[in-house]
Amino acid sequence: MSKMPLSRRNLGQMVADNLLQRVREGVYSPGEKLPPQRELMEEFDVGASVIREAVQALAVMGVVDARPGRGTTVLSVPSESAMSVDTVAALLEDQALRDLVEFRRLIEVEIAGLAAERGDEADLSDLGAALEAFRLQVELGEQVYEADIAFHRALAVATQNSIYVNTLDALGDLLAVARQRTESVPGTVEKALVEHTSIYDAVIARDPRRARDAMRGHLQTVVRATEKSSRSIAARSATDEGVE
C-alpha cells in the first residue's frame, strides 16, 4: 500500500519537533540563534513555508523569538508539560482563530460594560497599569501580545465576576496565538493602543454604554487584522509553492 504524502502542516510539525528536541538536548541554548532559513530548508529538504510554520509554532510556545532581519533566537527550554507542537498547530488554524474572535465579541463587549459599572478603585488602578505596560511595549517596539492579554484580563477582573476571568484564562494559549498573528499586520498594534485607551477612558468615566461601544469597535479591528493576516500567510504560501 502506498503511503499518503505528508501535507505541509505535517512537515511543519515534524521540523518543529526536531528543532524543539535539539533545544531540549542543548544543541541550541537560550540566547543562541537557530540556523538561517535557507540552511534549514536544505537540511530538511522542505520549502520556506514549512520552515516558517515550524518556527511560528516554536514562537507561540515561547521557545524562540523570530524577527525579520534579526534571525530566530532561542528564548527558553520548554518543560515537558508545555504545549505540544500538535496542539500549537491546531491553534494556528484559521478557523480556530475566527471562532475565537466570534466568541470574544460575545463576551468581551459585556465585560467592558460591567467593568465600567462594577470596577472598584483597585481594579481601575490595575487596569491603568496594564494600559501603561501595553503603551511601553508599543513605544519600545517590542512584542505586545502578553501586555494585550493582561489588559483584557484586567477588564475581566474589574467585572467582579470570576467566571469571566476563568474563561479568558482558559483561552490563554489560543489568545496568545491570535495576538501574535495579528501583531504582524502593519498599524494594528498602534491602533490597538488607541482603542485600549478609549476603552479605559470609558471605564474610568463609569460609562458602560461607551465602554461597550469602544470594545465593539476594538474587536472589529481584530476581525480585520485576523483576515489580513490570513490573506498574507496564504499569499506567502502560494509564492513559496511556486518556487519550491
Coordinates of C-alpha atoms in Angstrom, one line a residue:
M1 CA 0.0 0.0 0.0
S2 CA 1.4 3.4 -0.9
K3 CA 1.8 6.0 1.8
M4 CA -0.2 9.2 1.6
P5 CA 2.1 12.2 1.0
L6 CA 2.7 14.4 4.0
S7 CA 0.9 17.8 4.0
R8 CA 2.9 21.0 4.6
R9 CA 1.3 21.1 8.1
N10 CA 2.6 17.6 8.8
L11 CA 6.0 18.6 7.6
G12 CA 6.0 21.8 9.7
Q13 CA 5.2 19.8 12.8
M14 CA 8.0 17.3 12.0
V15 CA 10.5 20.2 11.6
A16 CA 9.3 21.9 14.7
D17 CA 9.5 18.7 16.7
N18 CA 13.1 18.2 15.5
L19 CA 14.2 21.7 16.4
L20 CA 12.4 21.5 19.7
Q21 CA 14.2 18.3 20.6
R22 CA 17.5 20.0 19.8
V23 CA 16.7 22.8 22.1
R24 CA 15.9 20.4 24.9
E25 CA 19.1 18.5 24.3
G26 CA 21.2 21.7 24.4
V27 CA 22.2 21.8 20.8
Y28 CA 20.7 25.3 20.7
S29 CA 20.8 27.1 24.0
P30 CA 18.9 30.2 25.2
G31 CA 20.5 33.2 23.6
E32 CA 21.7 31.4 20.6
K33 CA 20.3 31.7 17.1
L34 CA 18.8 28.9 15.0
P35 CA 20.4 28.3 11.6
P36 CA 19.3 30.6 8.8
Q37 CA 16.1 29.7 7.0
R38 CA 17.9 28.7 3.8
E39 CA 20.2 26.3 5.8
L40 CA 17.2 24.7 7.4
M41 CA 15.4 24.3 4.1
E42 CA 18.4 22.5 2.7
E43 CA 18.8 20.3 5.8
F44 CA 15.2 19.2 6.0
D45 CA 14.6 19.3 2.2
V46 CA 11.5 21.5 2.5
G47 CA 10.3 24.8 1.3
A48 CA 10.3 28.2 3.0
S49 CA 6.7 28.0 4.1
V50 CA 7.4 24.8 6.0
I51 CA 10.3 26.3 7.9
R52 CA 8.2 29.4 8.6
E53 CA 5.3 27.4 10.0
A54 CA 7.7 25.4 12.2
V55 CA 9.4 28.5 13.6
Q56 CA 6.0 30.1 14.2
A57 CA 4.9 27.1 16.2
L58 CA 8.0 27.4 18.4
A59 CA 7.5 31.1 18.8
V60 CA 3.9 30.5 20.0
M61 CA 5.3 28.1 22.6
G62 CA 7.7 30.8 23.8
V63 CA 10.8 28.7 22.7
V64 CA 12.1 31.2 20.2
D65 CA 11.8 34.9 19.2
A66 CA 11.7 35.3 15.4
R67 CA 12.1 38.7 13.9
P68 CA 12.7 39.8 10.3
G69 CA 16.3 40.8 9.7
R70 CA 17.3 39.5 13.2
G71 CA 17.1 35.8 12.8
T72 CA 15.5 33.4 15.2
T73 CA 16.8 33.4 18.8
V74 CA 16.2 30.7 21.4
L75 CA 14.5 32.1 24.4
S76 CA 13.9 29.1 26.7
V77 CA 13.9 25.4 27.1
P78 CA 10.2 24.3 27.5
S79 CA 9.2 21.9 30.2
E80 CA 7.7 18.6 29.4
S81 CA 4.3 19.9 30.4
A82 CA 4.4 22.7 27.8
M83 CA 2.0 22.8 24.8
S84 CA 2.9 20.2 22.2
V85 CA 3.7 21.1 18.6
D86 CA 0.5 19.3 17.6
T87 CA -1.6 21.5 19.9
V88 CA 0.0 24.7 18.6
A89 CA -0.5 23.6 15.0
A90 CA -4.2 23.2 15.7
L91 CA -4.4 26.6 17.4
L92 CA -2.8 28.2 14.3
E93 CA -5.6 27.1 12.0
D94 CA -7.6 30.0 10.6
Q95 CA -11.0 28.5 11.6
A96 CA -9.9 28.3 15.2
L97 CA -8.9 32.0 15.2
R98 CA -12.2 33.0 13.5
D99 CA -14.1 31.1 16.1
L100 CA -12.1 32.8 18.9
V101 CA -12.9 36.3 17.5
E102 CA -16.6 35.4 17.3
F103 CA -16.6 34.2 20.9
R104 CA -14.7 37.3 22.1
R105 CA -17.3 39.6 20.5
L106 CA -19.9 37.7 22.5
I107 CA -18.4 38.1 26.0
E108 CA -15.9 41.0 25.9
V109 CA -18.3 43.7 25.0
E110 CA -20.3 42.8 28.1
I111 CA -17.0 42.6 30.1
A112 CA -16.2 46.2 29.2
G113 CA -19.6 47.4 30.2
L114 CA -19.6 45.6 33.5
A115 CA -16.1 46.8 34.3
A116 CA -17.4 50.4 34.0
E117 CA -20.3 49.6 36.3
R118 CA -18.6 47.5 38.9
G119 CA -14.8 48.1 39.0
D120 CA -13.5 49.4 42.3
E121 CA -10.6 51.8 42.7
A122 CA -8.0 48.9 42.9
D123 CA -9.4 47.4 39.8
L124 CA -9.2 50.7 37.9
S125 CA -5.7 51.2 39.1
D126 CA -4.7 47.8 37.9
L127 CA -6.4 48.5 34.5
G128 CA -4.4 51.7 34.2
A129 CA -1.2 50.0 35.0
A130 CA -2.0 47.3 32.3
L131 CA -2.6 50.1 29.8
E132 CA 0.7 51.8 30.6
A133 CA 2.5 48.4 30.3
F134 CA 1.0 48.0 26.8
R135 CA 1.9 51.5 25.8
L136 CA 5.5 51.0 26.9
Q137 CA 5.8 47.8 24.8
V138 CA 4.5 49.7 21.8
E139 CA 6.9 52.5 22.3
L140 CA 9.8 50.1 22.7
G141 CA 8.8 48.3 19.5
E142 CA 8.6 45.0 21.5
Q143 CA 6.1 42.2 21.2
V144 CA 2.9 43.3 22.9
Y145 CA 0.7 40.1 23.0
E146 CA 1.3 39.4 26.7
A147 CA 0.6 43.0 27.6
D148 CA -2.5 42.9 25.4
I149 CA -3.8 39.8 27.2
A150 CA -3.1 41.4 30.6
F151 CA -5.1 44.5 29.7
H152 CA -8.2 42.4 28.7
R153 CA -7.8 40.2 31.8
A154 CA -7.7 43.4 34.0
L155 CA -11.0 44.4 32.4
A156 CA -12.4 40.9 33.3
V157 CA -11.2 41.2 36.9
A158 CA -13.0 44.6 37.1
T159 CA -16.3 42.9 36.4
Q160 CA -16.2 41.3 39.8
N161 CA -17.3 38.1 38.1
S162 CA -14.7 35.2 38.4
I163 CA -16.3 33.3 35.5
Y164 CA -15.2 35.9 33.0
V165 CA -11.7 35.8 34.4
N166 CA -11.5 32.0 34.4
T167 CA -12.9 31.9 30.8
L168 CA -10.2 34.2 29.5
D169 CA -7.5 32.3 31.4
A170 CA -8.7 29.0 29.9
L171 CA -8.3 30.6 26.4
G172 CA -4.8 31.8 27.2
D173 CA -2.9 29.7 24.6
L174 CA -5.3 30.5 21.8
L175 CA -5.4 34.2 22.7
A176 CA -1.6 34.3 22.6
V177 CA -1.6 32.7 19.1
A178 CA -4.2 35.1 17.8
R179 CA -2.3 38.2 19.2
Q180 CA 1.0 37.1 17.7
R181 CA -0.7 36.5 14.3
T182 CA -2.3 40.0 14.2
E183 CA 0.8 41.8 15.5
S184 CA 2.4 41.3 12.2
V185 CA -0.2 43.4 10.4
P186 CA 1.1 46.9 9.9
G187 CA -0.6 49.5 12.1
T188 CA -2.5 47.0 14.2
V189 CA -0.5 47.5 17.4
E190 CA -0.7 51.2 17.3
K191 CA -4.4 51.2 16.6
A192 CA -4.9 48.8 19.5
L193 CA -3.2 51.2 21.8
V194 CA -5.6 54.0 20.8
E195 CA -8.6 51.6 21.2
H196 CA -7.4 50.3 24.6
T197 CA -7.1 53.9 25.7
S198 CA -10.7 54.6 24.6
I199 CA -12.0 51.6 26.5
Y200 CA -10.0 52.6 29.6
D201 CA -11.3 56.2 29.4
A202 CA -14.9 54.9 29.2
V203 CA -14.4 52.6 32.1
I204 CA -12.9 55.3 34.3
A205 CA -15.8 57.6 33.4
R206 CA -18.2 54.9 34.6
D207 CA -19.9 54.9 31.2
P208 CA -21.0 51.4 30.4
R209 CA -22.5 52.2 27.0
R210 CA -19.4 54.0 25.8
A211 CA -17.2 51.1 27.2
R212 CA -19.2 48.5 25.2
D213 CA -19.1 50.6 22.1
A214 CA -15.3 51.1 22.4
M215 CA -14.8 47.3 22.9
R216 CA -17.1 46.5 20.0
G217 CA -15.0 48.8 17.7
H218 CA -11.8 47.3 19.0
L219 CA -12.9 43.8 18.3
Q220 CA -14.0 44.8 14.8
T221 CA -10.4 45.9 14.3
V222 CA -9.3 42.5 15.5
V223 CA -11.5 40.9 12.9
R224 CA -10.0 42.9 10.1
A225 CA -6.4 42.2 11.3
T226 CA -7.1 38.5 11.5
E227 CA -8.4 38.5 8.0
K228 CA -5.4 40.5 6.7
S229 CA -3.0 38.1 8.5
S230 CA -4.7 35.1 6.9
R231 CA -4.6 36.6 3.4
S232 CA -0.9 37.5 3.9
I233 CA 0.0 34.0 5.0
A234 CA -1.9 32.4 2.2
A235 CA -0.2 34.7 -0.3
R236 CA 3.3 33.9 1.0
S237 CA 2.5 30.1 1.0
A238 CA 1.3 30.4 -2.7
T239 CA 4.5 32.2 -3.6
D240 CA 6.6 29.6 -1.8
E241 CA 4.8 26.7 -3.6
G242 CA 5.6 28.4 -6.9
V243 CA 9.4 28.3 -6.2
E244 CA 9.8 25.1 -4.2

